[in-house]
Amino acid sequence: MNQKPSLGKRLLAAPHLVWSALFIIAPLIMVVYYAFTDGNGSFTLSNITAIPDYADTFVLSIWLGLLATVISLIIAYPLAYFISQSKLPVQQTMIMLVMLPMWMNFLLRTYSWMTILEDNGIINTILTSVGLSSLRLINTRGAVVLGMVYDFLPYMILPIYSVMVKLDHSLIEACQDLGGNKWDVFSKVILPNSISGIVSGITMVFVPSVSTFYISQKLGGTSTQLIGDVIERQFMTANNYHLGAALSLVLMVLILVCMAIMNHFSDGEIETGRISA
Amino acid sequence: MKKFFSLITAIVLAFGALGTTVFATGTTEALDPESLRGTTLYVYNWGEYISDGSEGSLDVNKEFEDRYGIHVEYTNFTSNEDMYAKLISGGANYDVIIPSDYMIERLIKEGLLAKLNFDNIPNYRYIPEEYRDLYFDPNNEYSVPYTFGMVGLIYNTKMVSEAPDSWNAMWDEQYSGEILNFNNPRDAFGIAQFLLGLDINSENPDDWQAAYEKLSEEKPLVQSYVMDEIYNKMENGEAALAPYYAGDFLMMVDNNPDLAFVYPKEGTNVFVDSMCIPANAQNKEAAELYINFMLETDIATANANYISYGCPHTGVQSNPDYEWVGNEILYPESVDFKTDYFHNLSDETLSLMTSLWDDLMVEGGNNTGVYIALAVIVAAVIIIAVVMAVRKKRRANIDD
């Protein structure tokens, strides 16, 4: 039976292969092509050498992306644990509530945060009506991070939840039988076993946060220019596809590096986790 | 006798047929709307730039669909540059676009517009003399004027200490954080150029550099660079000052009577937006039918009332239903300040402008804290990595 996959099986995989080639590989090749050519189509490194001008923007994007990811993780982890420990009907309702905002368009959700955070927006109207002074909320970096957390939080909750819900309860009991206290149960059983969920959650929040442009434009005002804004402008206004592609390429490499560092850590965690458990 | 009669009939018929053919080629009554029934027309226009049926206005596109059975696929852009990027990306085909003067000049230069068949647009007769043969289309082959207007300064009377009369108000530190500016380079640079007394169509890099420095000086005071978001922000009192197109002010003041408008004394940009057909349009005849339809007095009046920009249409101006006739903002009696059209810039100047604009957008903001924080994190990551590696090694030694 250990033959090559049958023709039928290979045919089943064909749609995905065609899809990947058309919509993942081909666009990537185009990005690389544009990044290393100029307007006349000849090879140049000038797009890449222009990147250091945007170092500040890259750093700010990564920093805000990190912040949003960490905050999402802090919110999502206990919530996912709580949901996974609830009764089944409660679980289903809670998960639906987590998904509910995703049924609305992402742009609309961000736009409504403008109404909430504005100087004469909902929060400040309430504050001033109870006699407090109004706060500067919109057009700050805090507002941008808030927008990122709000928009991408479900992508952190869902993978962590799906790992936790599959957690074998006998492991927890075994830990308790061996004299482990609550902290031991958490640090030696639950955490190591949910690492894979955390890693995919982090990826799914960090990557869109680093590359977003809409959130920073609507909530950040002039305070926050992210690398996504710069890239968007190259394509939409400046018509400089070459610089835009070079920036995208560098962003992809930076994200890959961040992911590689994180995967390195998570591998280590799992190993130590298993050894100590 | 019978034969002779039939011969005569045949000759008469033949001549008759000949006569009608001659007649048919003589006039160019070519466009038959019926033949276009069931087709789709792609229209690409500015946001809030057509009477769309809201607030009891006429839904112009629906009216066109009902009358001709041509489906209108209507989409919006927020700036000429956006429109241009979409047009040349080749990702979409449009049949009717409504860009501004300098963009039309560029599109014509680059061969991206189709010549109009004015036989299909008889309502062109309503366009007054002064809006024909404009500089961007000197022989009037490519465009039909839709609106005109000027850029001015909108301000909230409750939020300014005195009514501004100069672009300088946008550089006034007392309004820090309450100033908006255009989120498109041409309009934003234009303001700085008028303030500095520079030519808005200058090809001298120093002029652009100077304008850039002026904008850079303003940036710390600017709350946000906006286009269509300006409606919400000005109507809700989120900002005190914003430059924008005069017609849009009339819409905003309807929702917030505290707003006021001024044409700054240093001068301002005047523009004409015209209907054009891209060279790669798939449904050119329907596009011409649409342009002609847009010029019908009733339709043009509905649009002019709704979008409240200046209307270059003699039928509208004499229509008793036209609300804005003689409005002093749209049709000022005397213009005692400099006005200038944007012209298409050379490729070098265009790329200088976009890169200066990019610099302006990216610069500013104090990132020292961010650098320190990131450095701390990187250091922490390295320390943890080292600690973990050491622990692993020790364990491995123990296992051995």
XYZ file of C-alpha atoms in Angstrom:
677
model
C 0.000 0.000 0.000
C 2.941 2.315 0.338
C 2.766 3.473 -3.231
C 2.778 6.949 -4.633
C -0.491 8.839 -4.065
C -3.049 7.565 -6.536
C -4.137 9.635 -9.506
C -7.411 10.381 -7.773
C -5.652 11.785 -4.736
C -3.393 13.893 -6.866
C -6.373 15.214 -8.755
C -7.970 16.171 -5.467
C -4.948 18.294 -4.645
C -4.901 19.898 -8.079
C -7.312 22.782 -7.376
C -5.218 23.868 -4.438
C -1.992 23.648 -6.428
C -3.470 25.689 -9.262
C -4.822 28.203 -6.771
C -1.459 28.537 -5.030
C 0.398 28.925 -8.291
C -1.998 31.539 -9.638
C -2.667 33.602 -6.555
C 0.325 33.070 -4.292
C 3.405 32.145 -6.296
C 2.716 34.278 -9.351
C 1.999 37.473 -7.377
C 5.104 36.877 -5.271
C 7.196 36.624 -8.412
C 5.633 39.880 -9.623
C 6.460 41.579 -6.323
C 10.077 40.490 -6.637
C 10.172 41.534 -10.282
C 8.815 45.016 -9.565
C 11.071 45.441 -6.546
C 14.205 44.978 -8.635
C 13.231 46.892 -11.769
C 12.690 50.526 -12.636
C 10.077 52.209 -14.795
C 11.778 50.993 -17.979
C 11.857 47.402 -16.814
C 15.633 47.236 -16.393
C 17.307 45.832 -13.316
C 17.998 48.241 -10.470
C 18.739 48.192 -6.768
C 17.602 51.775 -6.258
C 14.223 50.668 -4.868
C 15.935 48.575 -2.219
C 18.488 51.245 -1.378
C 15.622 53.728 -0.848
C 14.245 51.559 1.964
C 16.425 52.955 4.804
C 14.526 56.261 4.431
C 11.555 54.388 5.809
C 13.382 52.785 8.760
C 11.411 54.883 11.251
C 8.155 53.797 9.708
C 9.152 50.134 9.740
C 10.180 50.353 13.379
C 6.947 52.084 14.359
C 4.852 49.520 12.481
C 6.582 46.596 14.136
C 6.334 48.208 17.553
C 2.614 48.935 17.274
C 2.043 45.481 15.765
C 3.860 43.911 18.721
C 1.862 45.941 21.213
C -1.412 44.962 19.580
C -0.345 41.306 19.531
C 0.670 41.247 23.185
C -2.513 43.011 24.288
C -4.619 40.644 22.194
C -2.838 37.672 23.732
C -3.365 38.959 27.259
C -7.068 39.455 26.581
C -7.600 36.337 24.492
C -5.773 33.698 26.508
C -7.856 33.803 29.716
C -10.986 34.301 27.641
C -10.246 31.273 25.458
C -9.526 29.207 28.574
C -12.739 30.348 30.194
C -14.756 29.524 27.076
C -13.154 26.112 26.699
C -14.060 25.235 30.288
C -17.724 26.242 29.920
C -20.625 23.941 29.160
C -21.154 23.162 25.492
C -24.148 25.464 24.834
C -22.363 28.316 26.623
C -19.248 27.599 24.551
C -21.197 27.777 21.317
C -22.845 31.052 22.294
C -19.562 32.607 23.422
C -17.769 31.593 20.244
C -20.580 33.013 18.199
C -20.274 36.274 20.134
C -16.553 36.323 19.361
C -17.266 35.821 15.672
C -20.202 38.194 15.531
C -18.227 41.393 14.878
C -16.505 39.645 11.980
C -19.824 39.471 10.170
C -19.603 43.208 9.770
C -17.229 44.770 7.333
C -13.812 45.505 8.759
C -13.790 49.022 7.298
C -17.152 49.799 8.868
C -15.996 48.573 12.262
C -12.956 50.814 12.101
C -15.045 53.715 10.913
C -17.392 53.361 13.862
C -14.438 53.622 16.238
C -13.942 57.113 14.815
C -17.422 58.041 15.997
C -16.701 56.565 19.416
C -13.292 58.166 19.957
C -13.716 61.591 18.375
C -13.397 64.785 20.399
C -17.174 65.152 20.218
C -17.656 61.412 20.004
C -19.559 59.030 22.237
C -16.947 58.604 24.968
C -16.183 62.289 25.283
C -19.856 63.241 25.220
C -20.460 60.917 28.161
C -17.391 62.204 30.008
C -18.337 65.853 29.610
C -21.974 65.223 30.485
C -20.949 63.836 33.896
C -18.688 66.818 34.450
C -15.336 65.274 33.574
C -12.954 66.871 31.130
C -12.796 65.308 27.700
C -9.891 63.147 26.605
C -7.733 63.216 23.526
C -8.480 59.795 22.097
C -8.565 59.875 18.347
C -5.518 60.627 16.207
C -3.202 59.017 18.739
C -1.112 55.873 18.525
C -3.180 54.415 21.345
C -6.253 54.668 19.132
C -4.427 52.806 16.361
C -3.427 49.977 18.712
C -6.986 49.850 20.014
C -8.269 49.536 16.476
C -5.838 46.723 15.734
C -6.739 44.830 18.899
C -10.438 45.245 18.252
C -10.260 44.180 14.641
C -7.915 41.223 15.045
C -8.795 39.868 18.505
C -11.018 37.043 17.159
C -8.020 35.702 15.236
C -6.222 35.297 18.560
C -9.136 33.819 20.499
C -10.210 31.200 17.978
C -6.945 29.245 17.521
C -6.194 29.259 21.259
C -9.722 28.136 22.007
C -9.615 25.335 19.455
C -6.414 23.969 21.003
C -7.669 24.272 24.568
C -10.971 22.606 23.872
C -9.089 19.522 22.689
C -6.900 19.422 25.786
C -6.994 15.990 27.420
C -8.392 16.352 30.935
C -6.563 13.272 32.154
C -3.305 15.231 31.783
C -4.566 17.839 34.254
C -5.715 15.088 36.622
C -2.354 13.362 36.303
C -0.610 16.593 37.226
C -2.884 17.034 40.236
C -2.347 13.389 41.276
C 1.375 13.992 41.215
C 0.871 16.807 43.710
C 0.829 19.736 41.313
C -0.923 22.892 42.513
C -2.957 25.221 40.297
C 0.141 27.025 39.056
C 1.782 23.737 38.150
C -1.333 22.652 36.249
C -1.205 25.869 34.291
C 2.526 26.134 33.683
C 3.270 22.448 33.110
C 0.120 21.210 31.363
C -2.153 23.905 29.974
C 0.419 26.398 28.736
C 2.761 23.924 26.986
C -0.181 22.226 25.333
C -1.669 25.459 24.051
C 1.553 26.773 22.537
C 0.530 25.810 19.016
C -2.668 27.845 19.366
C -0.754 30.801 20.768
C 1.726 30.680 17.908
C -0.935 30.665 15.217
C -2.859 33.353 17.107
C 0.208 35.566 17.283
C 0.869 35.083 13.586
C -2.688 35.881 12.657
C -2.722 39.086 14.708
C 0.828 40.301 14.207
C 0.948 39.988 10.422
C -2.191 42.008 9.633
C -1.362 44.539 12.378
C 2.091 45.249 10.999
C 0.845 45.688 7.461
C -2.440 47.520 8.085
C -3.038 50.935 6.592
C -6.725 51.614 6.968
C -6.731 51.608 10.778
C -3.848 54.051 11.037
C -5.373 56.371 8.460
C -8.738 56.540 10.157
C -7.738 56.453 13.826
C -4.157 57.731 13.796
C -4.430 61.077 12.003
C -0.984 62.484 11.418
C 0.423 60.759 14.525
C 0.858 57.380 12.928
C 2.151 56.559 9.487
C 2.590 52.825 9.179
C 4.479 51.036 6.483
C 1.127 49.893 5.083
C 0.222 53.540 4.479
C 3.446 54.121 2.605
C 2.925 51.031 0.456
C -0.683 51.916 -0.249
C 0.363 55.397 -1.330
C 2.975 54.040 -3.732
C 0.313 52.006 -5.514
C -2.678 54.279 -5.231
C -1.345 57.808 -5.532
C 2.311 57.868 -6.470
C 2.069 55.135 -9.117
C 5.469 53.894 -8.010
C 4.827 50.152 -8.133
C 8.556 49.503 -7.913
C 9.128 51.201 -4.574
C 5.833 49.797 -3.318
C 6.913 46.277 -4.241
C 10.343 46.752 -2.653
C 8.729 47.945 0.585
C 6.335 44.991 0.553
C 9.200 42.602 -0.017
C 11.204 43.992 2.893
C 8.107 43.891 5.075
C 7.588 40.235 4.171
C 11.194 39.432 5.053
C 10.889 41.263 8.383
C 7.696 39.402 9.238
C 9.351 36.107 8.314
C 12.271 36.930 10.615
C 9.899 37.772 13.484
C 7.997 34.539 12.877
C 11.197 32.503 12.754
C 12.339 33.936 16.085
C 8.975 33.137 17.604
C 8.865 29.612 16.228
C 12.312 29.012 17.630
C 11.028 29.957 21.067
C 7.835 27.962 20.812
C 9.756 24.827 19.788
C 11.935 25.265 22.830
C 8.895 25.760 25.041
C 7.244 22.605 23.877
C 10.378 20.590 24.461
C 10.996 21.889 27.962
C 7.284 21.528 28.608
C 7.349 17.885 27.679
C 10.497 17.189 29.621
C 9.204 18.783 32.771
C 5.744 17.249 32.399
C -49.309 48.090 -70.273
C -49.077 46.018 -67.186
C -45.395 45.402 -67.826
C -44.743 49.090 -68.358
C -46.483 49.910 -65.112
C -44.421 47.451 -63.141
C -41.265 48.831 -64.761
C -42.237 52.330 -63.632
C -42.947 51.020 -60.154
C -39.615 49.278 -60.082
C -37.791 52.428 -61.177
C -39.632 54.526 -58.632
C -38.899 51.995 -55.917
C -35.270 51.836 -56.929
C -34.964 55.597 -56.810
C -36.832 55.660 -53.576
C -34.417 53.187 -52.084
C -31.486 55.137 -53.442
C -32.991 58.289 -52.064
C -33.299 56.913 -48.566
C -29.762 55.551 -48.611
C -28.453 58.927 -49.657
C -30.515 60.513 -46.918
C -29.321 58.026 -44.303
C -25.651 58.623 -45.039
C -26.254 62.350 -45.287
C -27.296 62.729 -41.665
C -25.516 60.838 -38.888
C -28.545 59.759 -36.940
C -26.476 56.694 -36.081
C -27.097 56.159 -32.402
C -30.060 53.945 -31.690
C -30.564 53.632 -27.930
C -32.654 50.517 -28.469
C -29.646 48.619 -29.771
C -27.872 49.267 -26.480
C -30.638 47.861 -24.300
C -29.379 45.204 -21.918
C -25.765 46.366 -22.006
C -23.814 47.623 -19.013
C -22.226 51.028 -18.635
C -19.347 51.535 -16.191
C -19.278 55.025 -14.704
C -16.385 56.146 -12.472
C -16.954 59.399 -10.626
C -16.004 61.336 -7.500
C -17.842 60.518 -4.275
C -21.024 62.555 -3.618
C -20.919 63.788 -7.187
C -24.248 62.810 -8.653
C -27.883 63.170 -7.624
C -28.463 59.745 -6.113
C -32.037 59.774 -4.892
C -31.244 60.554 -1.266
C -33.270 63.199 0.526
C -35.943 63.248 -2.155
C -33.566 64.074 -4.998
C -33.782 62.421 -8.393
C -31.880 59.146 -8.744
C -30.149 60.022 -11.999
C -28.603 56.615 -12.670
C -31.871 54.832 -12.046
C -33.642 57.264 -14.366
C -31.100 56.431 -17.080
C -31.532 52.703 -16.502
C -35.308 52.940 -16.631
C -35.322 54.981 -19.786
C -32.750 53.085 -21.841
C -32.557 49.661 -20.208
C -28.797 50.066 -19.860
C -27.450 48.914 -16.531
C -25.234 51.528 -14.848
C -22.368 50.181 -12.768
C -21.426 53.253 -10.740
C -18.247 53.482 -8.651
C -16.407 56.281 -6.857
C -12.885 57.585 -6.520
C -11.570 60.065 -3.963
C -8.926 61.885 -5.964
C -7.726 62.328 -9.531
C -4.594 60.397 -8.641
C -6.612 57.439 -7.368
C -8.651 57.479 -10.544
C -5.519 57.587 -12.678
C -3.905 54.709 -10.787
C -7.001 52.575 -11.238
C -7.330 53.489 -14.895
C -3.782 52.586 -15.872
C -3.595 49.490 -13.683
C -5.746 47.844 -16.363
C -7.695 46.024 -13.697
C -10.954 47.649 -14.657
C -12.631 49.159 -17.685
C -14.711 52.278 -17.461
C -16.963 53.882 -20.031
C -17.456 57.296 -18.438
C -15.041 59.053 -16.078
C -15.254 62.560 -14.614
C -11.727 63.760 -13.788
C -10.461 67.317 -13.367
C -8.757 69.571 -15.871
C -5.075 68.790 -15.262
C -5.782 65.069 -15.146
C -7.661 65.287 -18.433
C -4.639 67.054 -19.927
C -2.457 64.184 -18.745
C -4.859 61.497 -19.978
C -5.043 63.140 -23.409
C -1.267 63.427 -23.563
C -0.904 59.761 -22.730
C -3.541 58.733 -25.256
C -5.884 57.337 -22.622
C -9.032 59.158 -23.734
C -11.284 58.494 -26.708
C -12.461 61.293 -28.973
C -16.132 61.962 -28.431
C -18.630 61.778 -31.240
C -20.479 65.025 -30.611
C -23.240 63.983 -33.024
C -24.332 61.671 -30.236
C -24.191 64.508 -27.720
C -26.528 67.150 -29.172
C -27.126 68.582 -25.697
C -23.590 69.927 -25.825
C -25.331 73.064 -27.128
C -26.096 73.935 -23.482
C -22.415 74.343 -22.611
C -21.708 78.077 -22.501
C -18.982 79.541 -24.687
C -16.586 80.207 -21.801
C -16.518 76.513 -20.879
C -15.697 75.316 -24.373
C -12.185 74.863 -25.718
C -10.596 75.050 -22.272
C -6.831 74.820 -22.023
C -6.741 71.084 -21.325
C -8.839 70.234 -24.380
C -8.327 73.206 -26.722
C -10.306 71.796 -29.647
C -12.948 70.275 -27.407
C -12.628 66.769 -28.679
C -12.406 64.735 -25.494
C -14.404 66.294 -22.705
C -17.743 67.774 -21.746
C -17.712 70.075 -18.693
C -19.720 68.779 -15.744
C -18.925 71.143 -12.874
C -16.564 73.932 -11.961
C -15.493 75.510 -8.733
C -12.729 76.829 -6.554
C -10.932 75.696 -3.427
C -11.533 77.767 -0.315
C -11.053 77.661 3.417
C -13.876 76.216 5.520
C -13.867 77.199 9.186
C -16.006 76.655 12.235
C -17.038 80.062 13.568
C -17.334 78.624 17.097
C -13.743 77.381 17.043
C -11.793 80.267 15.537
C -11.026 83.479 17.377
C -11.427 85.606 14.266
C -12.617 84.912 10.759
C -9.599 83.965 8.654
C -8.940 85.648 5.307
C -5.628 83.986 4.499
C -4.198 80.491 4.050
C -1.927 81.538 6.914
C -4.672 80.532 9.364
C -3.710 76.938 8.646
C -0.258 77.678 10.021
C -1.611 79.367 13.160
C -0.424 77.519 16.255
C -3.505 78.383 18.285
C -5.422 75.923 16.084
C -2.922 73.131 16.584
C -4.638 69.750 16.230
C -7.750 71.326 14.758
C -6.487 71.796 11.235
C -7.217 69.442 8.354
C -5.462 69.397 5.040
C -5.942 67.634 1.727
C -4.850 64.040 1.495
C -3.686 64.486 -2.070
C -0.409 66.090 -3.012
C -1.602 68.412 -5.771
C -4.202 70.240 -3.689
C -2.053 70.330 -0.545
C 0.996 71.673 -2.377
C -1.251 74.155 -4.157
C -2.187 75.802 -0.864
C 1.429 76.183 0.215
C 2.302 77.529 -3.236
C -0.417 80.154 -3.177
C 0.607 81.174 0.330
C 4.232 81.522 -0.745
C 3.257 83.339 -3.936
C 4.681 80.550 -6.092
C 3.352 79.278 -9.394
C 1.248 76.167 -8.779
C 2.410 74.807 -12.119
C 6.071 75.560 -11.548
C 8.634 73.250 -13.090
C 11.360 74.602 -10.803
C 12.383 72.016 -8.174
C 13.280 74.806 -5.702
C 9.671 76.010 -5.711
C 8.452 72.541 -4.833
C 11.089 72.199 -2.146
C 9.974 75.515 -0.644
C 6.332 74.431 -0.694
C 7.324 71.137 0.898
C 9.130 72.959 3.704
C 6.066 75.098 4.259
C 3.854 72.009 4.534
C 6.397 70.339 6.766
C 6.194 73.357 9.063
C 2.446 72.911 9.193
C 2.419 69.157 9.784
C 2.761 69.232 13.602
C -0.409 71.335 13.715
C -2.392 69.109 11.352
C -4.900 66.726 12.868
C -5.299 64.630 9.770
C -4.906 64.625 6.002
C -8.369 63.859 4.636
C -10.528 63.724 1.559
C -14.155 62.615 1.919
C -13.787 62.183 5.711
C -13.869 65.963 5.877
C -17.685 65.956 5.823
C -17.951 64.128 9.143
C -15.084 65.955 10.752
C -16.245 69.464 9.896
C -19.940 68.769 10.458
C -19.254 67.295 13.914
C -16.951 70.125 14.977
C -13.927 67.831 15.119
C -11.774 70.378 13.342
C -11.716 74.169 13.109
C -10.151 74.736 9.690
C -10.068 72.801 6.472
C -9.445 73.689 2.850
C -11.890 72.097 0.461
C -13.942 72.541 -2.686
C -16.527 75.312 -2.412
C -19.472 73.172 -3.486
C -18.872 70.703 -0.680
C -18.985 73.512 1.848
C -22.601 74.208 0.843
C -23.439 70.590 1.676
C -21.632 70.774 5.020
C -23.152 74.053 6.157
C -26.554 72.453 5.672
C -25.694 70.066 8.508
C -23.709 72.474 10.670
C -24.696 76.147 10.444
C -21.600 77.150 12.463
C -19.451 76.601 9.401
C -18.311 79.481 7.224
C -16.296 79.794 4.053
C -13.749 82.185 2.612
C -11.658 82.468 -0.526
C -8.224 83.351 0.901
C -6.662 86.553 -0.365
C -3.490 84.867 -1.639
C -5.544 83.203 -4.344
C -6.754 79.736 -5.041
C -7.132 76.912 -7.486
C -10.007 76.946 -9.948
C -11.039 73.705 -11.558
C -13.359 72.197 -14.118
C -14.392 68.566 -13.898
C -15.466 67.103 -17.205
C -17.038 63.932 -18.478
C -14.717 61.844 -20.639
C -14.591 58.410 -22.198
C -11.434 56.306 -21.701
C -9.790 55.008 -24.857
C -10.429 51.410 -23.833
C -14.135 51.904 -23.088
C -16.196 48.864 -24.060
C -19.503 50.630 -24.483
C -18.650 53.962 -26.060
C -22.055 54.605 -27.634
C -23.840 54.068 -24.339
C -21.258 56.361 -22.752
C -22.112 59.099 -25.233
C -25.780 58.478 -24.621
C -25.094 58.847 -20.884
C -23.151 62.084 -21.328
C -25.952 63.482 -23.474
C -28.456 62.362 -20.844
C -26.471 64.100 -18.106
C -26.753 67.326 -20.127
C -30.543 67.266 -20.349
C -31.728 70.332 -18.496
C -33.816 68.431 -15.933
C -31.092 65.911 -15.192
C -28.365 68.549 -15.083
C -30.518 70.638 -12.726
C -31.055 67.672 -10.398
C -27.306 67.073 -10.322
C -26.448 70.741 -9.895
C -28.926 71.082 -7.030
C -27.641 67.975 -5.334
C -23.864 68.346 -5.639
C -23.985 72.146 -5.306
C -20.930 72.850 -7.426
C -20.876 75.478 -10.139
C -22.808 74.291 -13.174
C -21.631 75.136 -16.716
C -25.032 74.674 -18.368
C -27.172 77.472 -19.819
C -30.364 75.427 -19.418
C -29.760 74.984 -15.699
C -28.927 78.633 -15.125
C -32.298 79.718 -16.516
C -34.240 76.874 -14.898
C -36.515 78.173 -12.092
C -35.935 74.864 -10.261
C -32.219 75.576 -9.888
C -31.556 76.305 -6.194
C -28.100 77.813 -6.325
C -28.620 80.409 -9.014
C -26.544 83.473 -8.182
C -25.074 81.846 -5.051
C -22.203 84.083 -4.013
C -19.871 81.219 -3.165
C -20.393 79.305 -6.400
C -20.742 82.354 -8.597
C -18.869 85.214 -6.880
C -19.576 88.540 -8.549
C -16.040 89.804 -8.389
C -12.940 87.702 -7.945
C -10.312 90.038 -6.488
C -7.760 87.327 -5.814
C -5.507 85.244 -8.010
C -7.030 82.122 -9.504
C -5.194 79.491 -11.456
C -5.900 76.134 -13.035
C -3.696 73.172 -12.303
C -1.822 72.068 -15.390
C -0.339 68.689 -16.040
C 3.235 68.588 -14.732
C 6.251 67.065 -16.408
C 7.163 63.546 -15.318
C 10.192 64.831 -13.395
C 8.144 67.359 -11.453
C 5.401 64.821 -10.819
C 7.837 62.334 -9.361
C 9.512 65.088 -7.317
C 6.126 66.093 -5.969
C 5.137 62.544 -5.038
C 8.437 61.847 -3.320
C 8.271 65.132 -1.382
C 4.716 64.236 -0.423
C 5.908 60.839 0.744
C 8.584 62.502 2.877
C 5.974 64.793 4.361
C 3.667 61.907 5.236
C 6.399 59.791 6.814
C 8.297 62.418 8.758
C 7.605 63.735 12.221
C 6.465 62.060 15.382
C 8.905 61.335 18.140
C 10.071 57.772 17.791
C 12.845 57.730 20.408
C 10.580 55.954 22.859
C 9.705 53.360 20.259
C 13.359 52.703 19.491
C 14.191 52.304 23.189
C 11.240 49.986 23.776
C 12.104 47.834 20.780
C 15.753 47.709 21.831
C 14.703 46.523 25.291
C 12.540 43.818 23.737
C 15.279 42.661 21.399
C 17.700 42.540 24.335
C 15.172 40.563 26.377
C 14.649 38.126 23.530
C 18.392 37.563 23.213
C 18.809 37.045 26.959
C 15.922 34.568 27.069
C 17.336 32.738 24.057
C 20.728 32.478 25.720
C 19.237 31.354 29.030
C 17.172 28.734 27.276
C 20.091 27.465 25.278
C 22.194 27.196 28.435
C 19.411 25.348 30.256
C 18.942 22.982 27.363
C 22.632 22.218 27.283
C 22.720 21.601 31.021
C 19.753 19.262 30.775
C 21.372 17.462 27.907
C 24.474 17.033 30.077
C 22.355 15.690 32.951
C 20.591 13.257 30.611
C 23.982 12.008 29.476
